[in-house]
């Protein structure tokens, strides 16, 4: 029971952090372009603020992002939203929860085996 509770608490942390970030953000979310900062416009239109000097990871990961979007669009635009939700909100978190729970359960089992040997 303890590994399951710890797994669920760990899974809740990113959600709580996201809620906190959105609640305390200095600017309201917008899809309009803003020259001084990134907005949701940057997400949809390849960020014009990013340069190779200030965002090297952005340029390295951009091809992977393009491939991910192409794979999600493989079923057509009508299925894009469903695949996006299924992959990023169901499959990936479920996989991470399963792996975390397994690691915590195995750690507890190893600890119990060590106590039996001693």
Coordinates of N, CA and C in Angstrom, one line a residue:
X1 N 0.8 -1.2 0.0 CA 0.0 0.0 0.0 C 0.9 1.3 0.0
X2 N 2.0 1.2 0.7 CA 2.8 2.4 0.8 C 3.4 2.8 -0.6
X3 N 3.9 1.9 -1.4 CA 4.4 2.3 -2.7 C 3.3 2.9 -3.6
X4 N 2.1 2.4 -3.5 CA 1.0 3.0 -4.3 C 0.7 4.4 -3.8
X5 N 0.7 4.6 -2.5 CA 0.4 6.0 -2.0 C 1.5 6.9 -2.4
X6 N 2.8 6.5 -2.3 CA 3.9 7.3 -2.7 C 3.9 7.6 -4.2
X7 N 3.5 6.7 -5.0 CA 3.4 6.9 -6.4 C 2.4 7.9 -6.8
X8 N 1.2 7.8 -6.1 CA 0.1 8.7 -6.4 C 0.5 10.2 -5.9
X9 N 1.2 10.3 -4.8 CA 1.6 11.6 -4.3 C 2.7 12.2 -5.3
X10 N 3.6 11.3 -5.8 CA 4.6 11.8 -6.8 C 3.9 12.2 -8.1
X11 N 2.9 11.5 -8.5 CA 2.2 11.8 -9.7 C 1.4 13.1 -9.5
X12 N 1.0 13.5 -8.3 CA 0.2 14.7 -8.1 C 1.1 15.9 -8.1
X13 N 2.4 15.8 -7.8 CA 3.3 17.0 -7.7 C 3.3 17.8 -9.0
X14 N 3.5 17.2 -10.2 CA 3.5 18.0 -11.4 C 2.2 18.8 -11.7
X15 N 1.1 18.1 -11.3 CA -0.2 18.8 -11.5 C -0.4 20.0 -10.6
X16 N 0.0 19.8 -9.3 CA 0.0 20.9 -8.3 C 0.9 22.0 -8.8
X17 N 2.1 21.7 -9.2 CA 3.0 22.7 -9.7 C 2.4 23.5 -10.9
X18 N 1.8 22.7 -11.8 CA 1.2 23.4 -13.0 C 0.0 24.3 -12.6
X19 N -0.8 23.9 -11.6 CA -1.9 24.8 -11.1 C -1.3 26.0 -10.5
X20 N -0.2 25.8 -9.7 CA 0.4 26.9 -9.0 C 1.0 27.9 -10.0
X21 N 1.7 27.4 -11.0 CA 2.3 28.3 -12.0 C 1.3 29.1 -12.8
X22 N 0.1 28.4 -13.1 CA -0.9 29.2 -13.8 C -1.6 30.2 -13.0
X23 N -1.7 29.9 -11.7 CA -2.4 30.8 -10.8 C -1.5 32.0 -10.4
X24 N -0.2 31.9 -10.4 CA 0.7 33.0 -10.1 C 1.4 33.6 -11.2
X25 N 1.1 33.3 -12.5 CA 1.7 33.8 -13.6 C 1.5 35.3 -13.7
X26 N 2.6 36.1 -14.1 CA 2.4 37.5 -14.1 C 1.6 38.0 -15.3
X27 N 1.5 37.2 -16.3 CA 0.7 37.6 -17.5 C -0.4 36.6 -17.8
X28 N -1.6 37.1 -18.1 CA -2.6 36.1 -18.5 C -2.2 35.4 -19.8
X29 N -2.6 34.1 -19.9 CA -2.3 33.4 -21.2 C -3.0 34.1 -22.4
X30 N -2.3 34.1 -23.5 CA -2.8 34.7 -24.7 C -2.2 34.0 -25.9
X31 N -3.0 34.0 -27.0 CA -2.5 33.5 -28.3 C -1.9 34.6 -29.2
X32 N -2.0 35.8 -28.7 CA -1.4 36.9 -29.5 C 0.1 37.0 -29.4
X33 N 0.7 37.5 -30.4 CA 2.2 37.6 -30.4 C 2.6 38.8 -29.5
X34 N 3.6 38.6 -28.7 CA 4.1 39.6 -27.8 C 5.6 39.7 -28.1
X35 N 6.1 40.8 -28.4 CA 7.6 40.9 -28.8 C 8.5 40.7 -27.6
X36 N 8.0 41.0 -26.4 CA 8.9 41.0 -25.2 C 9.0 39.6 -24.6
X37 N 8.0 38.7 -24.8 CA 8.0 37.4 -24.2 C 7.3 36.4 -25.0
X38 N 7.5 35.1 -24.7 CA 6.9 34.0 -25.4 C 5.4 33.9 -24.9
X39 N 4.5 33.6 -25.8 CA 3.1 33.4 -25.5 C 2.7 32.1 -26.2
X40 N 1.5 31.8 -26.2 CA 1.0 30.5 -26.9 C 1.2 30.7 -28.4
X41 N 1.4 31.9 -28.9 CA 1.7 32.1 -30.3 C 3.0 31.4 -30.7
X42 N 4.0 31.4 -29.8 CA 5.2 30.8 -30.0 C 5.1 29.3 -30.1
X43 N 4.2 28.7 -29.3 CA 3.9 27.3 -29.4 C 3.4 26.8 -30.7
X44 N 2.5 27.7 -31.3 CA 1.9 27.3 -32.5 C 2.6 27.7 -33.8
X45 N 3.6 28.7 -33.7 CA 4.2 29.2 -34.8 C 5.7 29.2 -34.8
X46 N 6.3 28.3 -34.1 CA 7.8 28.2 -34.0 C 8.4 29.5 -33.5
X47 N 8.7 29.5 -32.2 CA 9.0 30.7 -31.5 C 10.0 31.6 -32.2
X48 N 9.6 32.9 -32.5 CA 10.6 33.8 -33.1 C 11.6 34.3 -32.1
X49 N 11.4 34.2 -30.8 CA 12.3 34.6 -29.8 C 13.5 33.7 -29.6
X50 N 13.4 32.5 -30.0 CA 14.4 31.5 -29.8 C 15.5 31.7 -30.9
X51 N 16.8 31.7 -30.4 CA 17.9 31.8 -31.2 C 18.9 30.6 -30.8
X52 N 19.8 30.3 -31.7 CA 20.7 29.3 -31.4 C 21.6 29.6 -30.1
X53 N 21.7 30.9 -29.8 CA 22.5 31.3 -28.7 C 21.7 31.2 -27.4
X54 N 20.5 31.5 -27.4 CA 19.7 31.5 -26.1 C 18.9 30.2 -25.9
X55 N 18.7 29.5 -26.9 CA 17.9 28.2 -26.8 C 18.5 27.1 -27.7
X56 N 19.7 26.6 -27.4 CA 20.2 25.6 -28.2 C 19.4 24.3 -28.2
X57 N 18.8 24.0 -27.0 CA 18.0 22.8 -26.9 C 16.8 22.8 -27.8
X58 N 16.2 24.1 -28.0 CA 15.1 24.3 -28.8 C 15.4 23.8 -30.3
X59 N 16.5 24.2 -30.8 CA 16.9 23.9 -32.1 C 17.3 22.4 -32.3
X60 N 17.8 21.8 -31.2 CA 18.1 20.4 -31.3 C 16.9 19.5 -31.3
X61 N 15.9 19.9 -30.5 CA 14.7 19.1 -30.3 C 13.6 19.5 -31.3
X62 N 13.7 20.5 -32.0 CA 12.7 20.9 -33.0 C 12.4 19.8 -34.0
X63 N 13.4 19.1 -34.6 CA 13.1 18.0 -35.5 C 12.3 16.9 -34.8
X64 N 12.6 16.6 -33.6 CA 11.9 15.5 -32.8 C 10.4 16.0 -32.6
X65 N 10.2 17.2 -32.3 CA 8.9 17.8 -32.2 C 8.1 17.6 -33.5
X66 N 8.7 18.0 -34.6 CA 8.1 17.9 -35.9 C 7.7 16.4 -36.2
X67 N 8.6 15.5 -35.9 CA 8.3 14.1 -36.1 C 7.1 13.6 -35.2
X68 N 7.1 14.1 -34.0 CA 6.0 13.7 -33.1 C 4.7 14.2 -33.6
X69 N 4.6 15.4 -34.1 CA 3.4 16.0 -34.6 C 3.0 15.2 -35.9
X70 N 4.0 14.9 -36.7 CA 3.7 14.1 -38.0 C 3.1 12.8 -37.6
X71 N 3.7 12.1 -36.6 CA 3.2 10.8 -36.2 C 1.7 10.9 -35.6
X72 N 1.5 12.0 -34.8 CA 0.1 12.2 -34.3 C -0.9 12.5 -35.4
X73 N -0.4 13.1 -36.5 CA -1.3 13.5 -37.6 C -1.5 12.3 -38.6
X74 N -0.8 11.2 -38.3 CA -0.9 10.1 -39.3 C -2.3 9.6 -39.5
X75 N -3.1 9.7 -38.5 CA -4.5 9.3 -38.7 C -5.4 10.4 -39.3
X76 N -4.8 11.5 -39.6 CA -5.6 12.6 -40.2 C -5.9 13.6 -39.1
X77 N -6.3 14.8 -39.5 CA -6.5 15.9 -38.5 C -7.7 15.6 -37.6
X78 N -8.6 14.8 -38.1 CA -9.8 14.4 -37.2 C -9.3 13.6 -36.0
X79 N -8.3 12.8 -36.1 CA -7.8 11.9 -35.1 C -6.7 12.6 -34.2
X80 N -6.2 13.7 -34.7 CA -5.0 14.3 -34.0 C -5.3 14.6 -32.5
X81 N -6.4 15.2 -32.2 CA -6.7 15.5 -30.8 C -6.8 14.3 -30.0
X82 N -7.5 13.2 -30.5 CA -7.6 12.0 -29.7 C -6.3 11.3 -29.5
X83 N -5.4 11.2 -30.5 CA -4.1 10.7 -30.4 C -3.3 11.5 -29.4
X84 N -3.4 12.8 -29.5 CA -2.6 13.7 -28.6 C -3.0 13.4 -27.2
X85 N -4.3 13.4 -26.9 CA -4.7 13.1 -25.5 C -4.3 11.7 -25.1
X86 N -4.6 10.7 -25.9 CA -4.3 9.3 -25.6 C -2.8 9.1 -25.3
X87 N -1.9 9.7 -26.1 CA -0.5 9.5 -25.9 C 0.1 10.3 -24.8
X88 N -0.2 11.6 -24.7 CA 0.4 12.5 -23.7 C -0.3 12.5 -22.4
X89 N -1.6 12.3 -22.3 CA -2.3 12.3 -21.1 C -2.7 11.0 -20.5
X90 N -2.6 9.9 -21.3 CA -2.9 8.6 -20.8 C -1.7 7.6 -20.9
X91 N -1.1 7.5 -22.0 CA -0.1 6.5 -22.2 C 1.2 6.8 -21.4
X92 N 1.8 8.0 -21.7 CA 3.0 8.4 -21.0 C 2.9 8.5 -19.5
X93 N 1.8 9.2 -19.0 CA 1.7 9.2 -17.5 C 1.5 7.8 -16.9
X94 N 0.7 7.0 -17.6 CA 0.4 5.7 -17.1 C 1.7 4.8 -17.1
X95 N 2.5 4.9 -18.1 CA 3.8 4.2 -18.2 C 4.7 4.7 -17.0
X96 N 4.8 6.0 -16.8 CA 5.6 6.5 -15.7 C 5.1 6.1 -14.4
X97 N 3.8 6.1 -14.2 CA 3.2 5.6 -12.9 C 3.5 4.2 -12.7
X98 N 3.4 3.4 -13.7 CA 3.7 1.9 -13.6 C 5.1 1.7 -13.3
X99 N 6.0 2.4 -13.9 CA 7.5 2.2 -13.7 C 7.8 2.7 -12.3
X100 N 7.3 3.8 -11.8 CA 7.6 4.3 -10.5 C 7.0 3.4 -9.4
X101 N 5.8 2.9 -9.6 CA 5.3 1.9 -8.6 C 6.1 0.7 -8.6
X102 N 6.5 0.2 -9.7 CA 7.3 -1.0 -9.8 C 8.7 -0.8 -9.1
X103 N 9.3 0.3 -9.3 CA 10.6 0.6 -8.7 C 10.4 0.7 -7.1
X104 N 9.4 1.4 -6.7 CA 9.2 1.5 -5.2 C 8.8 0.2 -4.6
X105 N 8.0 -0.6 -5.3 CA 7.7 -2.0 -4.8 C 8.9 -2.9 -4.7
X106 N 9.7 -2.8 -5.8 CA 11.0 -3.6 -5.7 C 11.9 -3.1 -4.7
X107 N 12.0 -1.8 -4.4 CA 12.9 -1.3 -3.3 C 12.4 -1.9 -2.0
X108 N 11.1 -1.9 -1.8 CA 10.6 -2.4 -0.5 C 10.8 -3.9 -0.4
X109 N 10.7 -4.6 -1.5 CA 11.0 -6.1 -1.5 C 12.4 -6.3 -1.2
X110 N 13.3 -5.6 -1.8 CA 14.8 -5.7 -1.5 C 15.1 -5.4 -0.1
X111 N 14.5 -4.4 0.5 CA 14.7 -4.0 1.9 C 14.3 -5.2 2.8
X112 N 13.1 -5.8 2.5 CA 12.6 -6.9 3.3 C 13.5 -8.1 3.2
X113 N 14.1 -8.3 2.0 CA 15.0 -9.5 1.9 C 16.3 -9.2 2.6
X114 N 16.8 -8.0 2.6 CA 18.0 -7.7 3.4 C 17.8 -7.9 4.9
X115 N 16.6 -7.5 5.3 CA 16.3 -7.7 6.8 C 16.2 -9.1 7.1
X116 N 15.8 -10.0 6.3 CA 15.7 -11.4 6.6 C 17.1 -12.0 6.6
X117 N 18.0 -11.6 5.8 CA 19.3 -12.1 5.8 C 20.1 -11.7 7.0
X118 N 19.8 -10.5 7.6 CA 20.6 -10.0 8.7 C 20.2 -10.7 10.0

